[in-house]
Short mmCIF file of C-alpha atoms in Angstrom, two decimals:
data_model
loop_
_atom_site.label_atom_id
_atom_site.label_comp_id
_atom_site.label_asym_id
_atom_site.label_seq_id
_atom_site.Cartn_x
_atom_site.Cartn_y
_atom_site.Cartn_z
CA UNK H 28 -10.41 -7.57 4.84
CA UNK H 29 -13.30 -5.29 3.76
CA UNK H 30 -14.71 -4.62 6.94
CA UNK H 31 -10.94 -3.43 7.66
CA UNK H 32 -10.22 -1.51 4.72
CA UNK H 33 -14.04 -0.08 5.29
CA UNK H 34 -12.82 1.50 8.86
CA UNK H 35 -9.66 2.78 7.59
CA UNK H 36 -11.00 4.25 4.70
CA UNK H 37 -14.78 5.41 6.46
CA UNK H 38 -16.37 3.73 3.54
CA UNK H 39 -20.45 4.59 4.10
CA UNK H 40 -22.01 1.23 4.94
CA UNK H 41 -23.91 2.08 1.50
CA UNK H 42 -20.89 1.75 -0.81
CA UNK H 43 -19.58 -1.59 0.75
CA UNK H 44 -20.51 -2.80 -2.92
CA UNK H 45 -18.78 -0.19 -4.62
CA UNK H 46 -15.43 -1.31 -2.04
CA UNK H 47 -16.04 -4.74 -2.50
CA UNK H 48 -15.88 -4.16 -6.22
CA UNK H 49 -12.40 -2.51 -6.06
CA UNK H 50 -11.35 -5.25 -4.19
CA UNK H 51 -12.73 -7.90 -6.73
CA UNK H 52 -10.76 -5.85 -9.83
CA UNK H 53 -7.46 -5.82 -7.50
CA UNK H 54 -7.61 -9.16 -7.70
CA UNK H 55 -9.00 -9.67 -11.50
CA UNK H 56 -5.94 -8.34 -13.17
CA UNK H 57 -3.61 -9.81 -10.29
CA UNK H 58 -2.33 -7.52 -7.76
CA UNK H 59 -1.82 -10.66 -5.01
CA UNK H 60 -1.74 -13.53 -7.53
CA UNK H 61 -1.14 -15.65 -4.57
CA UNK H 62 -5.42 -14.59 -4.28
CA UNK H 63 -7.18 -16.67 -7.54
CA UNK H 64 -9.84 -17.90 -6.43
CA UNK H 65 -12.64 -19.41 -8.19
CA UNK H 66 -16.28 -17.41 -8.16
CA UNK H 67 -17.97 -17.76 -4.13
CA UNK H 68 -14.89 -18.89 -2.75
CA UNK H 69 -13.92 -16.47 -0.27
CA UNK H 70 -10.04 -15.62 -0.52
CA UNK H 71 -7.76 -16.58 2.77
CA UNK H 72 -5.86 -13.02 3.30
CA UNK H 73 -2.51 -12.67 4.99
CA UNK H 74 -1.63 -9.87 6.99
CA UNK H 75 1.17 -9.09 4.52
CA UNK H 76 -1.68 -9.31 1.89
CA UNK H 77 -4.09 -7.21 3.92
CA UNK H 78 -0.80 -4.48 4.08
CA UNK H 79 -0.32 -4.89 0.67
CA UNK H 80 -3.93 -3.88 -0.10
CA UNK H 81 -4.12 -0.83 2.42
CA UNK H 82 -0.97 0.26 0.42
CA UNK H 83 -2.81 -0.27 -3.12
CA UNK H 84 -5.71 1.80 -1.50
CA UNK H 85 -3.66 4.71 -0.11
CA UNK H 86 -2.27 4.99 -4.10
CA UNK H 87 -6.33 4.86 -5.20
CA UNK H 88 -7.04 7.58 -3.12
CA UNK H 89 -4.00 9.90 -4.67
CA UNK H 90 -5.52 8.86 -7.98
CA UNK H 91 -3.74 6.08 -9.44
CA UNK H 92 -5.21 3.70 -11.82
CA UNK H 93 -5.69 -0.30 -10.74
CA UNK H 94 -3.04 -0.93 -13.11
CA UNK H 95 -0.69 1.74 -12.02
CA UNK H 96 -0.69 0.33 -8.51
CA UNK H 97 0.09 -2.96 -9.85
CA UNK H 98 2.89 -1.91 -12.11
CA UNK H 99 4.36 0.00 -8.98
CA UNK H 100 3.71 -2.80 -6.38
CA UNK H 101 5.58 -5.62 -8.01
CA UNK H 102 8.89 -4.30 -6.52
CA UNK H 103 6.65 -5.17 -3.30
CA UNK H 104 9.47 -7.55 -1.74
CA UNK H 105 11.53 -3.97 -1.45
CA UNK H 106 8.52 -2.33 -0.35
CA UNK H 107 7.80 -5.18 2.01
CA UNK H 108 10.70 -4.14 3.88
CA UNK H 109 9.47 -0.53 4.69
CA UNK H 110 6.19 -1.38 5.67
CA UNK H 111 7.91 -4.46 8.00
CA UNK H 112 9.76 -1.44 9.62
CA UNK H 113 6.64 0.59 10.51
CA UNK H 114 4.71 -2.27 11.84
CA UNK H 115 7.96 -3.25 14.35
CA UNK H 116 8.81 0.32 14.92
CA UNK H 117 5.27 1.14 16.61
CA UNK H 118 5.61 4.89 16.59
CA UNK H 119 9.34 5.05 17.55
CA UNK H 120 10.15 6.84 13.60
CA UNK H 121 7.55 7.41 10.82
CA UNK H 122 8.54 5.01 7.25
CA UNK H 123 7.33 6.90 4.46
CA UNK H 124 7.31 5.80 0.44
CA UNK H 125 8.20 8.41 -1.94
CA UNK H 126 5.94 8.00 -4.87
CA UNK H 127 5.84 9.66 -8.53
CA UNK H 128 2.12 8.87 -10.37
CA UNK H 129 3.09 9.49 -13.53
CA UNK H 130 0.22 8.88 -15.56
CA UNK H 131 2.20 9.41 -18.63
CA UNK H 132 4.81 6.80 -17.43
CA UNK H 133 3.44 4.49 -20.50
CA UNK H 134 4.34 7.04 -22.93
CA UNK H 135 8.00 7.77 -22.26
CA UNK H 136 10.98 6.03 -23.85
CA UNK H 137 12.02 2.80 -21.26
CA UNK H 138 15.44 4.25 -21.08
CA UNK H 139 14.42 7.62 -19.27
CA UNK H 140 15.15 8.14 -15.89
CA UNK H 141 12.68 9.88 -15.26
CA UNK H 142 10.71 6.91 -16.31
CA UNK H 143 13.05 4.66 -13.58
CA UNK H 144 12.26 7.03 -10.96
CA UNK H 145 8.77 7.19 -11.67
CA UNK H 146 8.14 3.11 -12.08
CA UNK H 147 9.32 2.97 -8.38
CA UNK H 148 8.32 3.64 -4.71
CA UNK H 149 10.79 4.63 -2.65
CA UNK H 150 10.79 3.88 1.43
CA UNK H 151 12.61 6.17 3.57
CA UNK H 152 12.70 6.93 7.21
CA UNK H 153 11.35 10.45 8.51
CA UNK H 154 15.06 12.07 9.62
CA UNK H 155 14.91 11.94 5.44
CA UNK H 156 11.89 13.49 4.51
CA UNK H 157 13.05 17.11 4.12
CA UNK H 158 15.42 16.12 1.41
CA UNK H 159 12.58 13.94 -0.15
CA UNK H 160 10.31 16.75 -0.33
CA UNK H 161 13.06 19.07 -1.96
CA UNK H 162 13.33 16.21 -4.37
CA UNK H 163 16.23 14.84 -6.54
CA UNK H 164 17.38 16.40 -9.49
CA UNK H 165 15.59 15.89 -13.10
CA UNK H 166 12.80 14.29 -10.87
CA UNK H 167 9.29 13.98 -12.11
CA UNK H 168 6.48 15.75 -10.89
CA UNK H 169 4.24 15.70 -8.63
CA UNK H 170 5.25 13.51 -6.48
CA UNK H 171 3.51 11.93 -3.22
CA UNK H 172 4.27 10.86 0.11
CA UNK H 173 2.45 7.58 1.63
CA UNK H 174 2.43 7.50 5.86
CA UNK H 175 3.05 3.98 5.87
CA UNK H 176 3.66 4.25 9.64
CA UNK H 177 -0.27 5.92 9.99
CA UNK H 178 -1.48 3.42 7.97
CA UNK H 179 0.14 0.40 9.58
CA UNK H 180 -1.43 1.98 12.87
CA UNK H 181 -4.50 2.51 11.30
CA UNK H 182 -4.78 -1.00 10.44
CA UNK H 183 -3.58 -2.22 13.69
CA UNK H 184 -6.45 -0.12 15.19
CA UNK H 185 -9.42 -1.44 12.85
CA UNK H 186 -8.05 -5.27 13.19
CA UNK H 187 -8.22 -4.63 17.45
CA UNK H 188 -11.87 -3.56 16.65
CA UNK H 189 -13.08 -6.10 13.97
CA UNK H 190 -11.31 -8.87 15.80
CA UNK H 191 -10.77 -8.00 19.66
CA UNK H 192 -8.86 -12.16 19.71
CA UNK H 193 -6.84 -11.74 16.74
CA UNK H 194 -2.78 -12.12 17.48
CA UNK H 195 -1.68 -9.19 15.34
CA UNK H 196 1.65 -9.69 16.66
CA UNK H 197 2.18 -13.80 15.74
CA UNK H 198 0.54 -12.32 12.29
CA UNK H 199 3.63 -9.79 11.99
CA UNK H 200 6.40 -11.69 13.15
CA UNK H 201 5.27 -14.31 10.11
CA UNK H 202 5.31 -11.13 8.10
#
């Protein structure tokens, strides 16, 4: 899962530790729970989980907080969907998820909507990404787009070069 997340991300081979670590905190304060292991025990990683990751790492690199990601990821069933979609779809229409960071989400009242609308990612299909860009009324800003379709290929591509044998496609129909 490194070594993959490593390629997508052209981590330097001299901050594997610094990559490994991120990994290690993903998995302290339980972003795939299904993951505890105990100390040297090296964690057996789904496809769905390896997804899941890439995912948590594409929010990272817009500047989310460990935590953040979590909070946003536990609707990850109804994410699960979107990203299913890109992996079958193989380049036939870009999934995107619609994103708000709100780093102040903690400090509005629950009730807001702009608080609902910024505590959840939102997949859509690329025939709908002008309106997403425009944005729905009393949305919060910014807001940020994930290529889940370029990062399910990107994925696809480092797996076919870490593991020339592995059966992506068994792997995705158990997805």
């Amino acid at each position: 899962v490194e070594e993959i997340l490593a390629t997508v991300h052209e981590i330097a081979p001299s901050k594997r530790v610094a990559l490994r670590s991120r990994v290690k905190h993903f998995q302290r304060i339980g972003l795939l729970p299904q993951l505890k292991t105990g100390t040297g025990t090296r964690a057996p990683y789904t496809i769905e989980d390896l997804l899941q990751l890439m995912l948590a790492f594409q929010m990272l690199e817009l500047g989310l907080t460990p935590e953040r990601i979590k909070a946003l990821l536990r609707d990850w069933p109804m994410v699960r969907q979107s990203v299913f979609q890109a992996v079958t779809r193989r380049g036939l229409q870009k999934v995107f998820i619609e994103l708000y960071p709100s780093a102040l989400s903690g400090l509005r009242e629950p009730t807001s909507e702009i608080e609902e609308i910024s505590n959840a990612l939102l997949p859509f299909d690329a025939d709908e990404l002008v309106d997403r860009i425009k944005g729905p009324a009393g949305a919060p800003a910014p807001m940020a787009l994930v290529d889940v379709s370029e990062m399910v290929n990107r994925v696809r591509a480092a797996l076919r070069q870490a593991a020339p044998d592995f059966d992506y496609v068994g792997s995705v129909m158990d997805f």
